[in-house]
GROMACS .gro file of C-alpha atoms in nm:
model
  279
    1UNK     CA    1   0.969  -8.178   4.587
    2UNK     CA    2   0.809  -7.965   4.860
    3UNK     CA    3   0.950  -7.649   4.699
    4UNK     CA    4   0.797  -7.753   4.365
    5UNK     CA    5   0.453  -7.797   4.524
    6UNK     CA    6   0.477  -7.453   4.684
    7UNK     CA    7   0.569  -7.291   4.353
    8UNK     CA    8   0.278  -7.469   4.179
    9UNK     CA    9   0.029  -7.363   4.449
   10UNK     CA   10   0.149  -7.003   4.428
   11UNK     CA   11   0.104  -7.004   4.049
   12UNK     CA   12  -0.249  -7.142   4.082
   13UNK     CA   13  -0.343  -6.878   4.340
   14UNK     CA   14  -0.206  -6.601   4.118
   15UNK     CA   15  -0.402  -6.743   3.823
   16UNK     CA   16  -0.729  -6.753   4.019
   17UNK     CA   17  -0.669  -6.400   4.146
   18UNK     CA   18  -0.603  -6.270   3.794
   19UNK     CA   19  -0.915  -6.441   3.659
   20UNK     CA   20  -1.127  -6.298   3.942
   21UNK     CA   21  -0.983  -5.948   3.887
   22UNK     CA   22  -1.053  -5.972   3.514
   23UNK     CA   23  -1.407  -6.092   3.582
   24UNK     CA   24  -1.478  -5.804   3.819
   25UNK     CA   25  -1.327  -5.552   3.575
   26UNK     CA   26  -1.545  -5.689   3.294
   27UNK     CA   27  -1.857  -5.669   3.513
   28UNK     CA   28  -1.778  -5.310   3.614
   29UNK     CA   29  -1.719  -5.208   3.253
   30UNK     CA   30  -2.049  -5.364   3.144
   31UNK     CA   31  -2.230  -5.167   3.414
   32UNK     CA   32  -2.046  -4.836   3.370
   33UNK     CA   33  -2.075  -4.673   3.026
   34UNK     CA   34  -1.785  -4.440   3.108
   35UNK     CA   35  -1.545  -4.736   3.104
   36UNK     CA   36  -1.690  -4.897   2.794
   37UNK     CA   37  -1.496  -4.840   2.475
   38UNK     CA   38  -1.693  -4.659   2.207
   39UNK     CA   39  -1.797  -4.910   1.944
   40UNK     CA   40  -2.024  -4.892   1.642
   41UNK     CA   41  -2.342  -4.830   1.837
   42UNK     CA   42  -2.647  -5.053   1.886
   43UNK     CA   43  -2.618  -5.406   1.752
   44UNK     CA   44  -2.862  -5.482   1.466
   45UNK     CA   45  -3.128  -5.742   1.539
   46UNK     CA   46  -3.218  -5.899   1.207
   47UNK     CA   47  -3.143  -5.760   0.864
   48UNK     CA   48  -3.021  -5.407   0.799
   49UNK     CA   49  -3.258  -5.247   0.547
   50UNK     CA   50  -3.087  -5.019   0.295
   51UNK     CA   51  -3.292  -4.809   0.057
   52UNK     CA   52  -3.283  -4.457  -0.086
   53UNK     CA   53  -2.949  -4.382   0.079
   54UNK     CA   54  -3.089  -4.475   0.423
   55UNK     CA   55  -3.004  -4.761   0.656
   56UNK     CA   56  -3.265  -4.880   0.905
   57UNK     CA   57  -3.229  -5.162   1.157
   58UNK     CA   58  -3.385  -5.283   1.481
   59UNK     CA   59  -3.182  -5.328   1.798
   60UNK     CA   60  -3.253  -5.500   2.128
   61UNK     CA   61  -2.929  -5.483   2.325
   62UNK     CA   62  -3.014  -5.208   2.572
   63UNK     CA   63  -3.017  -5.280   2.944
   64UNK     CA   64  -3.342  -5.449   3.046
   65UNK     CA   65  -3.561  -5.357   3.343
   66UNK     CA   66  -3.815  -5.643   3.349
   67UNK     CA   67  -3.929  -5.571   3.706
   68UNK     CA   68  -3.997  -5.199   3.651
   69UNK     CA   69  -4.357  -5.084   3.687
   70UNK     CA   70  -4.547  -4.757   3.647
   71UNK     CA   71  -4.898  -4.658   3.752
   72UNK     CA   72  -5.072  -4.325   3.725
   73UNK     CA   73  -5.266  -4.252   4.044
   74UNK     CA   74  -5.416  -3.916   3.949
   75UNK     CA   75  -5.592  -3.813   3.740
   76UNK     CA   76  -5.796  -4.133   3.776
   77UNK     CA   77  -5.894  -4.346   3.479
   78UNK     CA   78  -6.233  -4.232   3.355
   79UNK     CA   79  -6.220  -3.941   3.596
   80UNK     CA   80  -6.322  -3.579   3.550
   81UNK     CA   81  -6.087  -3.290   3.631
   82UNK     CA   82  -6.107  -2.916   3.582
   83UNK     CA   83  -5.962  -2.790   3.255
   84UNK     CA   84  -5.628  -2.611   3.291
   85UNK     CA   85  -5.331  -2.719   3.504
   86UNK     CA   86  -5.389  -3.082   3.606
   87UNK     CA   87  -5.190  -3.263   3.873
   88UNK     CA   88  -5.022  -3.590   3.768
   89UNK     CA   89  -4.901  -3.833   4.034
   90UNK     CA   90  -4.736  -4.171   3.960
   91UNK     CA   91  -4.624  -4.476   4.153
   92UNK     CA   92  -4.302  -4.632   4.025
   93UNK     CA   93  -4.132  -4.951   4.137
   94UNK     CA   94  -3.789  -5.090   4.049
   95UNK     CA   95  -3.702  -4.790   3.835
   96UNK     CA   96  -3.489  -4.489   3.919
   97UNK     CA   97  -3.573  -4.158   3.755
   98UNK     CA   98  -3.279  -3.922   3.676
   99UNK     CA   99  -3.034  -4.215   3.660
  100UNK     CA  100  -2.819  -4.229   3.347
  101UNK     CA  101  -2.895  -4.559   3.175
  102UNK     CA  102  -2.571  -4.761   3.211
  103UNK     CA  103  -2.521  -4.884   2.857
  104UNK     CA  104  -2.289  -4.784   2.575
  105UNK     CA  105  -2.593  -4.718   2.351
  106UNK     CA  106  -2.621  -4.387   2.534
  107UNK     CA  107  -2.299  -4.277   2.363
  108UNK     CA  108  -2.449  -4.312   2.017
  109UNK     CA  109  -2.791  -4.149   2.048
  110UNK     CA  110  -2.940  -3.825   2.175
  111UNK     CA  111  -2.915  -3.874   2.550
  112UNK     CA  112  -3.090  -3.669   2.817
  113UNK     CA  113  -2.837  -3.536   3.065
  114UNK     CA  114  -3.114  -3.544   3.326
  115UNK     CA  115  -3.131  -3.923   3.303
  116UNK     CA  116  -3.418  -4.171   3.296
  117UNK     CA  117  -3.768  -4.029   3.287
  118UNK     CA  118  -4.140  -4.071   3.211
  119UNK     CA  119  -4.283  -4.003   2.866
  120UNK     CA  120  -4.629  -3.850   2.901
  121UNK     CA  121  -4.831  -3.843   2.578
  122UNK     CA  122  -5.172  -3.674   2.557
  123UNK     CA  123  -5.384  -3.748   2.248
  124UNK     CA  124  -5.071  -3.867   2.063
  125UNK     CA  125  -4.925  -3.517   2.063
  126UNK     CA  126  -4.545  -3.490   2.111
  127UNK     CA  127  -4.455  -3.628   2.452
  128UNK     CA  128  -4.335  -3.431   2.750
  129UNK     CA  129  -4.049  -3.578   2.954
  130UNK     CA  130  -4.075  -3.580   3.333
  131UNK     CA  131  -3.803  -3.660   3.584
  132UNK     CA  132  -4.022  -3.667   3.896
  133UNK     CA  133  -4.333  -3.866   3.979
  134UNK     CA  134  -4.540  -3.552   4.040
  135UNK     CA  135  -4.598  -3.260   3.804
  136UNK     CA  136  -4.874  -3.046   3.652
  137UNK     CA  137  -4.972  -3.032   3.286
  138UNK     CA  138  -5.229  -2.829   3.097
  139UNK     CA  139  -5.535  -3.015   2.972
  140UNK     CA  140  -5.785  -2.834   2.752
  141UNK     CA  141  -6.156  -2.901   2.792
  142UNK     CA  142  -6.245  -3.237   2.642
  143UNK     CA  143  -6.177  -3.609   2.662
  144UNK     CA  144  -5.808  -3.701   2.655
  145UNK     CA  145  -5.623  -4.026   2.586
  146UNK     CA  146  -5.321  -4.032   2.816
  147UNK     CA  147  -5.034  -4.275   2.764
  148UNK     CA  148  -4.744  -4.283   3.010
  149UNK     CA  149  -4.442  -4.511   2.989
  150UNK     CA  150  -4.095  -4.548   3.135
  151UNK     CA  151  -3.800  -4.428   2.926
  152UNK     CA  152  -3.427  -4.486   2.935
  153UNK     CA  153  -3.210  -4.175   2.945
  154UNK     CA  154  -3.168  -4.189   2.565
  155UNK     CA  155  -3.546  -4.196   2.523
  156UNK     CA  156  -3.588  -4.565   2.439
  157UNK     CA  157  -3.916  -4.687   2.589
  158UNK     CA  158  -3.955  -4.989   2.814
  159UNK     CA  159  -4.199  -5.219   2.636
  160UNK     CA  160  -4.289  -5.495   2.881
  161UNK     CA  161  -4.624  -5.535   3.054
  162UNK     CA  162  -4.647  -5.296   3.345
  163UNK     CA  163  -4.409  -5.041   3.192
  164UNK     CA  164  -4.696  -4.824   3.066
  165UNK     CA  165  -5.030  -4.679   3.173
  166UNK     CA  166  -5.313  -4.595   2.930
  167UNK     CA  167  -5.635  -4.420   3.033
  168UNK     CA  168  -5.902  -4.169   2.932
  169UNK     CA  169  -5.948  -3.853   3.140
  170UNK     CA  170  -6.212  -3.584   3.092
  171UNK     CA  171  -6.126  -3.219   3.151
  172UNK     CA  172  -6.412  -2.978   3.215
  173UNK     CA  173  -6.758  -3.040   3.071
  174UNK     CA  174  -6.713  -3.106   2.697
  175UNK     CA  175  -7.012  -3.103   2.463
  176UNK     CA  176  -6.844  -3.351   2.227
  177UNK     CA  177  -6.708  -3.687   2.345
  178UNK     CA  178  -6.448  -3.915   2.189
  179UNK     CA  179  -6.495  -4.279   2.098
  180UNK     CA  180  -6.173  -4.452   2.201
  181UNK     CA  181  -6.158  -4.826   2.266
  182UNK     CA  182  -5.878  -4.891   2.517
  183UNK     CA  183  -5.884  -5.261   2.420
  184UNK     CA  184  -5.829  -5.208   2.047
  185UNK     CA  185  -5.487  -5.211   1.873
  186UNK     CA  186  -5.318  -4.872   1.899
  187UNK     CA  187  -4.985  -4.717   1.803
  188UNK     CA  188  -4.843  -4.402   1.964
  189UNK     CA  189  -4.554  -4.198   1.827
  190UNK     CA  190  -4.251  -4.130   2.047
  191UNK     CA  191  -3.921  -4.059   1.865
  192UNK     CA  192  -3.758  -3.889   1.677
  193UNK     CA  193  -3.850  -3.548   1.811
  194UNK     CA  194  -3.714  -3.194   1.789
  195UNK     CA  195  -3.357  -3.114   1.683
  196UNK     CA  196  -3.046  -3.332   1.662
  197UNK     CA  197  -2.705  -3.166   1.647
  198UNK     CA  198  -2.354  -3.288   1.567
  199UNK     CA  199  -2.278  -3.651   1.653
  200UNK     CA  200  -2.644  -3.709   1.748
  201UNK     CA  201  -2.735  -3.686   1.378
  202UNK     CA  202  -2.535  -3.996   1.283
  203UNK     CA  203  -2.772  -4.249   1.440
  204UNK     CA  204  -3.127  -4.131   1.506
  205UNK     CA  205  -3.358  -4.360   1.700
  206UNK     CA  206  -3.710  -4.436   1.581
  207UNK     CA  207  -3.935  -4.554   1.864
  208UNK     CA  208  -4.312  -4.600   1.892
  209UNK     CA  209  -4.544  -4.756   2.146
  210UNK     CA  210  -4.789  -5.038   2.078
  211UNK     CA  211  -5.091  -5.133   2.288
  212UNK     CA  212  -5.302  -5.449   2.240
  213UNK     CA  213  -5.103  -5.572   1.942
  214UNK     CA  214  -4.775  -5.729   1.837
  215UNK     CA  215  -4.570  -5.720   1.517
  216UNK     CA  216  -4.452  -6.017   1.314
  217UNK     CA  217  -4.360  -6.126   0.962
  218UNK     CA  218  -4.703  -6.286   0.925
  219UNK     CA  219  -4.913  -6.040   1.125
  220UNK     CA  220  -4.938  -5.670   1.195
  221UNK     CA  221  -4.653  -5.438   1.100
  222UNK     CA  222  -4.554  -5.072   1.105
  223UNK     CA  223  -4.499  -4.897   0.774
  224UNK     CA  224  -4.238  -4.623   0.820
  225UNK     CA  225  -4.208  -4.377   0.534
  226UNK     CA  226  -3.891  -4.174   0.588
  227UNK     CA  227  -3.850  -3.876   0.354
  228UNK     CA  228  -4.066  -4.063   0.101
  229UNK     CA  229  -3.881  -4.397   0.130
  230UNK     CA  230  -4.087  -4.683   0.270
  231UNK     CA  231  -3.967  -4.942   0.520
  232UNK     CA  232  -4.176  -5.225   0.670
  233UNK     CA  233  -4.101  -5.295   1.036
  234UNK     CA  234  -4.206  -5.636   1.171
  235UNK     CA  235  -4.043  -5.610   1.516
  236UNK     CA  236  -4.163  -5.402   1.807
  237UNK     CA  237  -3.818  -5.276   1.891
  238UNK     CA  238  -3.644  -4.942   1.864
  239UNK     CA  239  -3.484  -4.882   1.524
  240UNK     CA  240  -3.180  -4.685   1.417
  241UNK     CA  241  -3.193  -4.459   1.109
  242UNK     CA  242  -2.864  -4.374   0.939
  243UNK     CA  243  -2.792  -4.157   0.635
  244UNK     CA  244  -3.051  -3.889   0.708
  245UNK     CA  245  -2.979  -3.551   0.543
  246UNK     CA  246  -2.920  -3.230   0.734
  247UNK     CA  247  -3.224  -3.006   0.770
  248UNK     CA  248  -3.587  -3.103   0.809
  249UNK     CA  249  -3.682  -3.470   0.780
  250UNK     CA  250  -4.031  -3.620   0.764
  251UNK     CA  251  -4.145  -3.955   0.894
  252UNK     CA  252  -4.486  -4.118   0.863
  253UNK     CA  253  -4.579  -4.421   1.074
  254UNK     CA  254  -4.877  -4.646   1.001
  255UNK     CA  255  -4.996  -4.953   1.190
  256UNK     CA  256  -5.100  -5.199   0.919
  257UNK     CA  257  -5.224  -5.556   0.894
  258UNK     CA  258  -5.054  -5.835   0.701
  259UNK     CA  259  -5.228  -5.719   0.380
  260UNK     CA  260  -5.090  -5.368   0.411
  261UNK     CA  261  -5.421  -5.211   0.513
  262UNK     CA  262  -5.430  -4.945   0.785
  263UNK     CA  263  -5.568  -5.079   1.113
  264UNK     CA  264  -5.852  -4.853   1.237
  265UNK     CA  265  -5.757  -4.627   1.524
  266UNK     CA  266  -5.727  -4.252   1.582
  267UNK     CA  267  -5.347  -4.257   1.614
  268UNK     CA  268  -5.250  -4.547   1.388
  269UNK     CA  269  -5.132  -4.308   1.116
  270UNK     CA  270  -4.915  -4.014   1.215
  271UNK     CA  271  -4.669  -3.782   1.039
  272UNK     CA  272  -4.397  -3.585   1.220
  273UNK     CA  273  -4.095  -3.373   1.127
  274UNK     CA  274  -3.758  -3.340   1.299
  275UNK     CA  275  -3.444  -3.144   1.219
  276UNK     CA  276  -3.076  -3.237   1.189
  277UNK     CA  277  -2.801  -2.977   1.225
  278UNK     CA  278  -2.429  -3.020   1.167
  279UNK     CA  279  -2.345  -2.798   1.468
   0.00000   0.00000   0.00000
């Protein structure tokens, strides 16, 4: 009888050890994209919209950083700087620049080999990516709307409160001033951008940044017109576009109300082009 008890105890210990090893392996794989098997890419959140040979869907399964914060110290909000090279200096908390975002989504989208970074957008022009908290950037004479936000290595923005900084900065002594209400609803364009080559052309991420508004089925939305085909987006999430042709593609984004009317704002309608290449 004693021998039977010993055999049973040994079996239980081996079982617990195996379960614990499996649990640790699963945790390591979920944290390390290099050990994660390549799947089908981001998981759709909601319906997959198919139209005009294109497939568009939202996804929300990237690693979250709810505690991450960004603040631009200089140039100061409402401040005046000399036109030309302007020093930018940020405070970041709970976010590591240059780190590769540990999620399998990075395997399916254009991914910066320099890691996580800051998207700096001036007057809704194409963003510049920055991998340090201090850098200089040219500002022409005039008032400038500056949006900064934290980005994963594959350029997906962090969208929680505290993950962005929006301010107006004046360079030089402009004769004409802008009328920009920082408390009004605004949309800023982020991705796609530039050229996509090879496997990066299969799933192209569409990402934009909203300030002072939300999207819903009964409220504001974003109208995305991709190569002339219209899609209505009612979730503020990144979206995947599939089926895009090689060569130049055009996308138009509009922030609209529930009746389909454009919401007033200097950047709430924007058109950009990007290019896909086989190799």
